[in-house]
Short mmCIF file of C-alpha atoms in Angstrom, two decimals:
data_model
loop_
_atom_site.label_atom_id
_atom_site.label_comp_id
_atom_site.label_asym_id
_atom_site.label_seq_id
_atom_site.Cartn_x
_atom_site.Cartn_y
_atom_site.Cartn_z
CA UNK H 143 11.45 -16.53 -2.87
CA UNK H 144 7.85 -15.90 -1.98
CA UNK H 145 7.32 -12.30 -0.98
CA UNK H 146 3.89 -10.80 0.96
CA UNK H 147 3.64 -7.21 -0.60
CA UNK H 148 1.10 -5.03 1.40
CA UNK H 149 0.49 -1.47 0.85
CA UNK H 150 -2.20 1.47 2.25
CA UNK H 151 -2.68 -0.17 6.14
CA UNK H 152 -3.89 3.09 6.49
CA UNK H 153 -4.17 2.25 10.81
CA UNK H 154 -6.97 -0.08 10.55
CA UNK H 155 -5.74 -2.77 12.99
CA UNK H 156 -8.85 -5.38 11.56
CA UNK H 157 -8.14 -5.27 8.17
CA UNK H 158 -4.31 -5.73 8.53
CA UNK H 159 -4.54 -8.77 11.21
CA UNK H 160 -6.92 -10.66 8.54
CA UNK H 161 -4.19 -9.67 5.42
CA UNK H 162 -1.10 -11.23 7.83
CA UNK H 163 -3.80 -14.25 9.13
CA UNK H 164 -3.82 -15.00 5.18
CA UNK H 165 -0.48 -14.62 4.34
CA UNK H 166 0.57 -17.25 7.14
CA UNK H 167 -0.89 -19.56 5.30
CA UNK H 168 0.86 -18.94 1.88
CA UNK H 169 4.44 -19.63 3.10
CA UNK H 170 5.47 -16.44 2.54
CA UNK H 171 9.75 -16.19 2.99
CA UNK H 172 9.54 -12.33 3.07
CA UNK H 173 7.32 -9.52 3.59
CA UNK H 174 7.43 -5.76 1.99
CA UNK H 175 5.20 -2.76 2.41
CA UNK H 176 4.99 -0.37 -0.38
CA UNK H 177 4.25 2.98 2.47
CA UNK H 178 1.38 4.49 4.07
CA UNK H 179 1.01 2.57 7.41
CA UNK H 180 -0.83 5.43 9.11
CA UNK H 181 -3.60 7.67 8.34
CA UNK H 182 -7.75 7.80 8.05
CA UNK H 183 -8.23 4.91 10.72
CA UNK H 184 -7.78 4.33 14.76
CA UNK H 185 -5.16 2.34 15.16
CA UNK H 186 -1.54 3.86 14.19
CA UNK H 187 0.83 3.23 16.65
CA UNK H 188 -0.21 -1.00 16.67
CA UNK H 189 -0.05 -0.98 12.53
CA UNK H 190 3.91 0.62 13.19
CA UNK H 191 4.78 -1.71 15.88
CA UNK H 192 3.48 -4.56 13.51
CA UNK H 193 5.22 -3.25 10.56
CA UNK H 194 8.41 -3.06 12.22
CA UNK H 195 8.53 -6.48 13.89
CA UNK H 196 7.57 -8.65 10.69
CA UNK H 197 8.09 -6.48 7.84
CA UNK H 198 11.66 -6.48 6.63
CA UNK H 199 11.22 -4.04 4.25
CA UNK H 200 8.74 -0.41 4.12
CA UNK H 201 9.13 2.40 2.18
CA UNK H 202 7.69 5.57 3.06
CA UNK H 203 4.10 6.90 1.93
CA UNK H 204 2.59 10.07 1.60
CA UNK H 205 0.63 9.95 4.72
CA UNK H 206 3.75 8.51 6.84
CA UNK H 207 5.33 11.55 5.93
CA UNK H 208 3.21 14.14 6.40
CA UNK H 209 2.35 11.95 10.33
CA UNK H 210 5.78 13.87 11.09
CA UNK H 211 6.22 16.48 9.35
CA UNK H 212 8.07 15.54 6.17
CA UNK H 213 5.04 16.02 3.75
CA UNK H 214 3.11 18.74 3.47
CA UNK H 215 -0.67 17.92 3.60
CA UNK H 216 -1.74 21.31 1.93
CA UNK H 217 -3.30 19.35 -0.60
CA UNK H 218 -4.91 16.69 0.99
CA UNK H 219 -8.66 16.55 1.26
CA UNK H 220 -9.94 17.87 4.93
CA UNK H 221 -10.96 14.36 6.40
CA UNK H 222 -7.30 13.19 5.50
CA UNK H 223 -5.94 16.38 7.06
CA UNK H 224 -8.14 15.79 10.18
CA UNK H 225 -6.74 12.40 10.08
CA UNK H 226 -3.02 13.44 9.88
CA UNK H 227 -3.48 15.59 13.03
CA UNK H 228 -5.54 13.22 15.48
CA UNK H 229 -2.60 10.76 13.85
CA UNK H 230 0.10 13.03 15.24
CA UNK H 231 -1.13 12.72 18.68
CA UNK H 232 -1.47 9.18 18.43
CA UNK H 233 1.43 7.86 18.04
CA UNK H 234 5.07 7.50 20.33
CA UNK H 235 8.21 8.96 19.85
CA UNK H 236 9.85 5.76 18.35
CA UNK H 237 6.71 5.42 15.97
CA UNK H 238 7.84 8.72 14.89
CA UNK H 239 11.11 7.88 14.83
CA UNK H 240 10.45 4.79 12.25
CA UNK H 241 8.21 6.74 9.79
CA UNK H 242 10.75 9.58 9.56
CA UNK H 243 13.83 6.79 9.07
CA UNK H 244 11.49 4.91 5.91
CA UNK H 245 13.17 5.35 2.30
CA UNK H 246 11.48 6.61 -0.51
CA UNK H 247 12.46 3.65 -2.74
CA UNK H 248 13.88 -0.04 -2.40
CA UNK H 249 15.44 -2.25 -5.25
CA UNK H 250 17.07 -5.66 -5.04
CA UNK H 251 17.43 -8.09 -8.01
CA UNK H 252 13.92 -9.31 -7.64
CA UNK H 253 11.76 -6.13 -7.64
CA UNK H 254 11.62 -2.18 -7.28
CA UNK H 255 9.26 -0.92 -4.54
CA UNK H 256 7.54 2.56 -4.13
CA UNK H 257 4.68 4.31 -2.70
CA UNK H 258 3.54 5.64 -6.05
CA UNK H 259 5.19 6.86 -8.50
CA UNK H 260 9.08 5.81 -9.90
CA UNK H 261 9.29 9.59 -11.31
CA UNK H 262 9.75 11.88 -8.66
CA UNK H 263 8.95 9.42 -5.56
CA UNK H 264 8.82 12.34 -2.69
CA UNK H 265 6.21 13.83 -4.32
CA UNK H 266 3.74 11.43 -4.36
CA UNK H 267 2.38 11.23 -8.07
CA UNK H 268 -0.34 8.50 -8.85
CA UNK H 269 0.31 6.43 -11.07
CA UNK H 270 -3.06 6.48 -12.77
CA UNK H 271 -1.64 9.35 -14.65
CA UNK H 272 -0.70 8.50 -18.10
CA UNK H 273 2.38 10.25 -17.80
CA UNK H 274 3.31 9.01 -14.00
CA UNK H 275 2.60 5.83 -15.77
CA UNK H 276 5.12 6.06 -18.80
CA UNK H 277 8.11 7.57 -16.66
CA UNK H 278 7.67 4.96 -14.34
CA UNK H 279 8.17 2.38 -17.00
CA UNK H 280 11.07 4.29 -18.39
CA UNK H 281 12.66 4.42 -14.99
CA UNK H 282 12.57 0.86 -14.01
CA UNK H 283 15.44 -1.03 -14.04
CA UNK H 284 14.35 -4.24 -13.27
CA UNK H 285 11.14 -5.91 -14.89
CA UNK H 286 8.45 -5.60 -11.50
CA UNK H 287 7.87 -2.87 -9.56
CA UNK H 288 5.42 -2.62 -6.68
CA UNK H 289 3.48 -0.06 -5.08
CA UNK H 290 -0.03 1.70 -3.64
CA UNK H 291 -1.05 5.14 -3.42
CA UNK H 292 -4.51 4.47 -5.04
CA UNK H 293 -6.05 2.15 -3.46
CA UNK H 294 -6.92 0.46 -6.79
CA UNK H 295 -5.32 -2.63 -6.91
CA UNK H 296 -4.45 -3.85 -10.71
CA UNK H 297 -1.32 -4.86 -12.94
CA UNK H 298 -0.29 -2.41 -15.65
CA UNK H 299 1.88 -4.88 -18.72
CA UNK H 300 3.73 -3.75 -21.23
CA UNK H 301 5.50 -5.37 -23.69
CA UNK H 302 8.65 -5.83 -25.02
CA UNK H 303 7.22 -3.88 -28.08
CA UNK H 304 5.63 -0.88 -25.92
CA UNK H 305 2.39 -2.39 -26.26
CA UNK H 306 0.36 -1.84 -22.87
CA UNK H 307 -2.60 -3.70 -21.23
CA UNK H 308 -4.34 -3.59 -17.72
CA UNK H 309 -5.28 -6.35 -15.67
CA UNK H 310 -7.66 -5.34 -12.44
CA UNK H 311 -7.49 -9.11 -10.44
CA UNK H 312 -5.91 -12.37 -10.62
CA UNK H 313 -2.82 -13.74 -11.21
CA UNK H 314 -0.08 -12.92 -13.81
CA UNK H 315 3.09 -14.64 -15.21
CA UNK H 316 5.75 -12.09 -15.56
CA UNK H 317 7.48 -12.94 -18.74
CA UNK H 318 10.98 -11.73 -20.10
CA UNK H 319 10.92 -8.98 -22.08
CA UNK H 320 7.70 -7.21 -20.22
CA UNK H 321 7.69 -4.72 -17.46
CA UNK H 322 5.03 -4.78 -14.86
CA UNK H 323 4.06 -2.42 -12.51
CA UNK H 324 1.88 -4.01 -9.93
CA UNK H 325 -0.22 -1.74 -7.62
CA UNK H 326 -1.49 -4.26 -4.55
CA UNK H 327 -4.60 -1.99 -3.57
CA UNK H 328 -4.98 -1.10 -0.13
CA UNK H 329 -5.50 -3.15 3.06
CA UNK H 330 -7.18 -0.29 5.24
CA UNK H 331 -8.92 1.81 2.86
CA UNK H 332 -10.13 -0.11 -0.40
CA UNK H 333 -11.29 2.29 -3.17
CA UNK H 334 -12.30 0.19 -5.96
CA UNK H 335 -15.49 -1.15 -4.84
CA UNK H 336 -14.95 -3.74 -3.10
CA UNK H 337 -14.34 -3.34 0.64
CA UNK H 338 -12.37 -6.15 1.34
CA UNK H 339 -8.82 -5.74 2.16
CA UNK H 340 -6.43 -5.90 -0.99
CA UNK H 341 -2.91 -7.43 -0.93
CA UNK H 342 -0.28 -9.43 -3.25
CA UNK H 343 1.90 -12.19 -3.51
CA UNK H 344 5.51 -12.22 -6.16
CA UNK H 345 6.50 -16.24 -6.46
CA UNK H 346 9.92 -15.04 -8.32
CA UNK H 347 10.46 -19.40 -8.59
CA UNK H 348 7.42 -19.29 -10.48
CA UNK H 349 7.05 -15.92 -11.47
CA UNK H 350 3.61 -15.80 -10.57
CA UNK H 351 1.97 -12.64 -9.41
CA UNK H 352 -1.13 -12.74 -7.84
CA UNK H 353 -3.36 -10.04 -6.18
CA UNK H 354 -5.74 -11.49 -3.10
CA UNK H 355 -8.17 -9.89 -1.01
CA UNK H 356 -9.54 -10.77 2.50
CA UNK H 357 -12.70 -10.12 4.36
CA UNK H 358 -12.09 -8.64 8.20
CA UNK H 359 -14.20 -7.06 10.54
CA UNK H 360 -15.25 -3.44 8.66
CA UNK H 361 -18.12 -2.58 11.56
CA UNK H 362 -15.08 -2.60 13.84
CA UNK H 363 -13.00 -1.13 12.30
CA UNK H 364 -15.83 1.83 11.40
CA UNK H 365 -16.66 1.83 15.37
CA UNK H 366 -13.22 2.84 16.36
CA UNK H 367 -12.78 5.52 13.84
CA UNK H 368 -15.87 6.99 15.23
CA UNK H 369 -15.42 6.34 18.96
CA UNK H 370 -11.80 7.77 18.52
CA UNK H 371 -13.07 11.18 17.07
CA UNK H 372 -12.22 10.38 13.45
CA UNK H 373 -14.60 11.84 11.03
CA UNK H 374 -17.34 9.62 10.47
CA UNK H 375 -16.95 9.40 6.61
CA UNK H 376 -13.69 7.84 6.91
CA UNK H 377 -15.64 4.80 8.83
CA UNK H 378 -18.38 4.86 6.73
CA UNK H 379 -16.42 4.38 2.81
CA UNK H 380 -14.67 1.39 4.83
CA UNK H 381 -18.27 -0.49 4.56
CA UNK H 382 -18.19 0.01 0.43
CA UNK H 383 -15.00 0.14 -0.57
CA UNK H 384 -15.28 3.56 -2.33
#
């Protein structure tokens, strides 16, 4: 099984059309998204419709959730919160419909996927935190979980003897014994520096993992956050990654 993991589309219609161009081309049997289709960018109801015809799997992200209602955005910063309300009005009743009906969690006997964190999923810890970190591993019942959240993409390892170790890019063998937890970036919104758009691939015949990025059309995407009324810092970080 070859599964296309994607994560933070974050409604930006350019980046996610060049991630799915490039997964076409990997043979990929099965797609997941680890949450967070909408939010920051201009295009939310085409990134649901997507979603829901060739994704067969999504689980819910913070910024799905507060889109309708189920997530308070209290705490998020005010260009996200001006975000979440232009994203309200911009998108159908079915599109609402789909990001209220999206699970917190999915597990089948290859992988465990969430939106950030295994402890507590609804309220939307990063993992980034040491201790978000360590419950996750403790609550993982399988060997690979995948997820988003913070835009960074990167493997966290560790070991059969508790040792841990962090790998930002590439590819990794998942070995027995060893728990991964494999964050695929973002598509939409990069934030590690480099503004391409991040996504992964899980070979479980191979038991490969390997994180990718893809270069798309950022000045377009940045036009149509502006034109739409978006706050012009949300197109501008698109153009370094930050």
């Amino acid at each position: 099984m070859r599964y296309g993991i994607i994560s933070d589309i974050h409604s930006n219609l350019e980046a996610f059309q060049a991630v799915l161009q490039a997964l076409r081309l990997e043979h990929i049997d099965e797609y997941l998204c680890a949450g967070d289709i909408v939010g920051y960018a201009a295009d939310p109801q085409a990134c649901i419709d997507i979603v829901k015809d060739c994704v067969r799997i999504t689980v819910a992200g913070n910024h799905d959730q507060a889109s309708v209602e189920l997530f308070s955005d209290f705490h998020f910063n005010p260009y996200a919160q001006k975000a979440i309300s232009w994203t309200k009005k911009n998108i159908s009743a079915s599109g609402q419909d789909f990001l209220r009906s999206l699970k917190l969690t999915y597990q089948n006997k290859d992988l465990t996927l969430v939106h950030g964190s295994l402890a507590c999923p609804g309220d939307f810890k990063y993992i980034s935190d040491p201790g978000m970190l360590e419950s996750s591993f403790d609550l993982m019942e399988g060997n690979i979980c995948f997820l988003g959240h913070t835009h960074e993409a990167g493997i966290f390892i560790q070991d059969s003897a508790g040792k841990r170790a962090y790998q930002k890019t590439g590819s990794r063998r998942i070995e027995k014994g060893s728990k991964y937890i494999v964050n695929v970036g973002s598509i939409g919104q990069p934030r590690d520096s480099d503004a391409r758009a991040s996504y992964g691939i899980y070979d479980t015949d191979t038991r490969q993992v390997t994180l990718k990025r893809v270069d798309y059309d950022v000045h377009l995407a940045r036009k149509k956050i502006i034109e739409r009324g978006l706050p012009c810092f949300l197109g501008d970080r698109l153009l370094v990654g930050k």
